[in-house]
Amino acid sequence: MKKEEMRIPKLVIDALDWLEDLKDVEEIELENVTIDVKNGIIEISAPTLLPAMIEREEIMKPEIKIPEYVPFSHEWPNSIEEIQLGATKEEGGTRKKIFRIGGETGMPFYPGSEMKNRPLVTFDVFDMPPPLPKAIREHFEDVMEDPVAWARRGLELGANLVTIHLVSTDPRTMNRAPEEAAETVRELLDNIDVPIVIGGSGNPEKDPLVLEACARTAKGERCILASATLDIDYERIAKAAIENNHVVLAWTSIDINQQKELNRKLLNLGLRRDQLVMDPTTAVLGYGIEYTISVMQRMRLEGLRGDKEISFPMSSGTTNAWGAREAWMKREDWGDRMLRGPLWETITGITMLLCGVDLFMMLHPRSVQTLQNVIDQLSKIAEKGVEYENWVTM
Amino acid sequence: MARKSPLEVYKMLPGDNCGECGEETCMAFASKLIDRDAKIEDCPRLKGKKKEKLIEYLTPPVREVKIGDRTIGGEEVIYRHELTYFNPTAYFVAISDNDPSLEERARKVKSFVMERFKTDLKFDGIAIRNKSGDPEIFKEAVEKVMEIEMPMILCSFNPEVIERALEVSSQKRPLIYGAIDENLEEMCALATNYECPLAVISSDLRKLWELSTIATGSGVPSIVLDPVTDSLNMRGTLNRIVEIRHQAIEKRADPFRWPILGVPAASWLVEGNGYWEEAVTAAILQNRFVDAMILNTIETWAILPLLTLRQNIYTDPRFPARVEPGVREIGSPNDESPVLLTTNFALTYYAVEGDVEGKLDCYIIVADTEGLAVEPSIAGGKLRASDVAEIIKENKLEERVKHKKLIIPGAAARMRGDLEDSTGWEVLVGPKDSSGIVDFVEKHWKK
Ligand code: SF4
């Protein structure tokens, strides 16, 4: 209401009537009221009432009730298994550094769910120079013949662990014997002090034999044996892990039931719960990553809800990102591939991180460093933030 | 929050099974409504209270908001596997009002397009920043951007500046950015009078809750929530976003039932940050429910992976997963490289691709089997020899390779004769599982 309309109408009262009424009134209190007598008409006005009325008018503006704010609580009955990687001298290994992964009590980086163990990056090293995109090759050209030097470079660049891919054991490449591969592994263990992941060549017949030989050589070191799948001799790999105290990477192809089946089979063979990490397959950004997103989220949710068959830490072959042509192909209209490639790997990694992955197999230095940064940033709430509103005028 | 049930919807429908909605039964119509394949108005017999009740029931927990002609929000689930996400995150590019190359930049944003799997990846709009602080300059910048016809966000905390721009642009429904504690009353009045959506901004969730409540209470038609994209505190940022979305979907808490805006452009506030850090921030947000974003970057190397990620996340998981039919080149094949055949069921295709990638230079013919894997498509007659011949012709494969040999999946062995007849090619029956392709080629191809 505007001020003009609010003015109290003057009371114009026929003097006679007024006096008549007064007869019945014993007492009349006149406060801040002026009485004018003009031309026989008495005017009464109360100017001081005005401010008081306006104030009340403002208070009476339609009240907006703010509903009570009750924070959402994320609570889960189960937690994810915690797995130790590497073993110290006292524990039967020779590692100076050991790590733990898993142990989550909630969805990744959700309010209230603290990451008990920081997710880790393991650096991909090959036992013979593989064909790699230029953006990666330029960082390692001088060490690609020497797995130990390559591993050291990876650790210097910010990785936590090293994965040795024994691709030379493939009958289609050099067909190296399992014992030869085991020597490579031993040499690596003797020269670096972090835990390692031992990877085969992907040959279904040869891999179990290679992993078995390496497991023996690395007895007690709690390496990750990568990988057991349903269609190879997983029994041999599981037994090698049990006898020599290692961890098995259980690899399935984007299928929660398949993963449960493999986990169950491995556990039934006597593998302990703290010896299993899952790899549900990282489909690449642009080529099916949404399947991986959904399968990983379902696995983690079901694990937290109480399904013990699936409540294990997850690993991601983030390096797969380089399989996307968008990552490596030289094309003017796609922009600088020396940036596009590492960003492709980085974003694949970030996406997996936010789905709950605990261990990242990665290749490019910049991707490794960026992901490590993101993990650090997301691990704690910062005290001081940006002067946000300035972005509009910066 | 339980998923909507067709039965609940059915109970609110007239139950006449008259077919006027285009469906044979009310129950069928109910399913369509839930899938958002039909509109409530399609049933002419639904009126009054029942209709209102149904509208309320069907309004998604996150309300839809229109910025220009672009709809954001409307989401029903936290995780995409629970149903699907509906409206892909809208990408707005920031432009400052006193940028001398404003028009050129705006045109670049408009014309940016990258094709992936027959879908165009594009920007959705432009956010004009009032860097000049001047209402006139801002108004003129808005007028220039209006000419290229893209949804707009008007960025200024000064109500005078916003009002000057709204006078010329309100009919385009720009998003007003935005309301903070200090200007709330004026911004609400502007959004209400000009009937435009309003962004409310705070890094304090209780404050954001209050701002949103007061805004709707004072008549603002629609709200967008900005819980502050803080590059120095990304964990805090994620916590707020996750909280807002759970309040909306799990609790239907009204003040938070609006789309969320993320501002990766604000990562440039941190010294030393650039396009790379902005893209990283955007990737984090793209994985966490954000319905619209403002970015500075139009660098292709940064945008391509982000728009690809958006495309992936917003793929509807309810439909069989398919890839585009056609011919794929793996590695760098030449005119002697083998040609393989597979189906367009995404996982089949990716399995084959994964098995040959890096090991074999070849061509893969992807047949349109309507998203079925090899065995069911043979059983269902969806793998057709004539289609394969068509693909060979369309893609000029006979010019690209010297041989006329096709390797087909072991599971498709019985198609051999048909394929040889339709294509005129020699057909080799490959292994049952694609993991054996590389070996197979080694043994049988070069001899
Ligand atoms: S038009 Fe309405 S009443 Fe008729 S079948 Fe459709 S939903 Fe039922």
Coordinates of C-alpha atoms and ligand atoms in Angstrom, one line a residue, chain B residues 13-21 23 25-26 29 42-45, ligand 1:
Chain B
L13 CA -6.9 -41.9 -15.0
P14 CA -10.6 -42.1 -16.0
G15 CA -10.4 -45.8 -16.7
D16 CA -12.6 -45.6 -19.8
N17 CA -10.1 -47.4 -22.1
C18 CA -11.6 -45.2 -24.9
G19 CA -8.5 -44.9 -26.9
E20 CA -8.8 -41.2 -27.5
C21 CA -5.3 -40.6 -26.2
E23 CA -3.3 -45.7 -26.6
T25 CA -5.9 -48.7 -22.7
C26 CA -5.5 -46.3 -19.8
F29 CA -1.2 -44.5 -21.5
D42 CA -3.5 -36.2 -24.5
C43 CA -6.3 -37.7 -22.4
P44 CA -9.2 -35.4 -23.1
R45 CA -11.4 -37.1 -20.5
Ligands
SF4_1 S1 -8.0 -41.1 -23.4 FE1 -7.9 -41.2 -21.2 S2 -9.7 -42.5 -20.7 FE2 -9.3 -42.8 -22.8 S3 -7.9 -44.6 -22.9 FE3 -6.6 -42.8 -22.9 S4 -6.2 -42.5 -20.8 FE4 -7.9 -43.8 -20.8

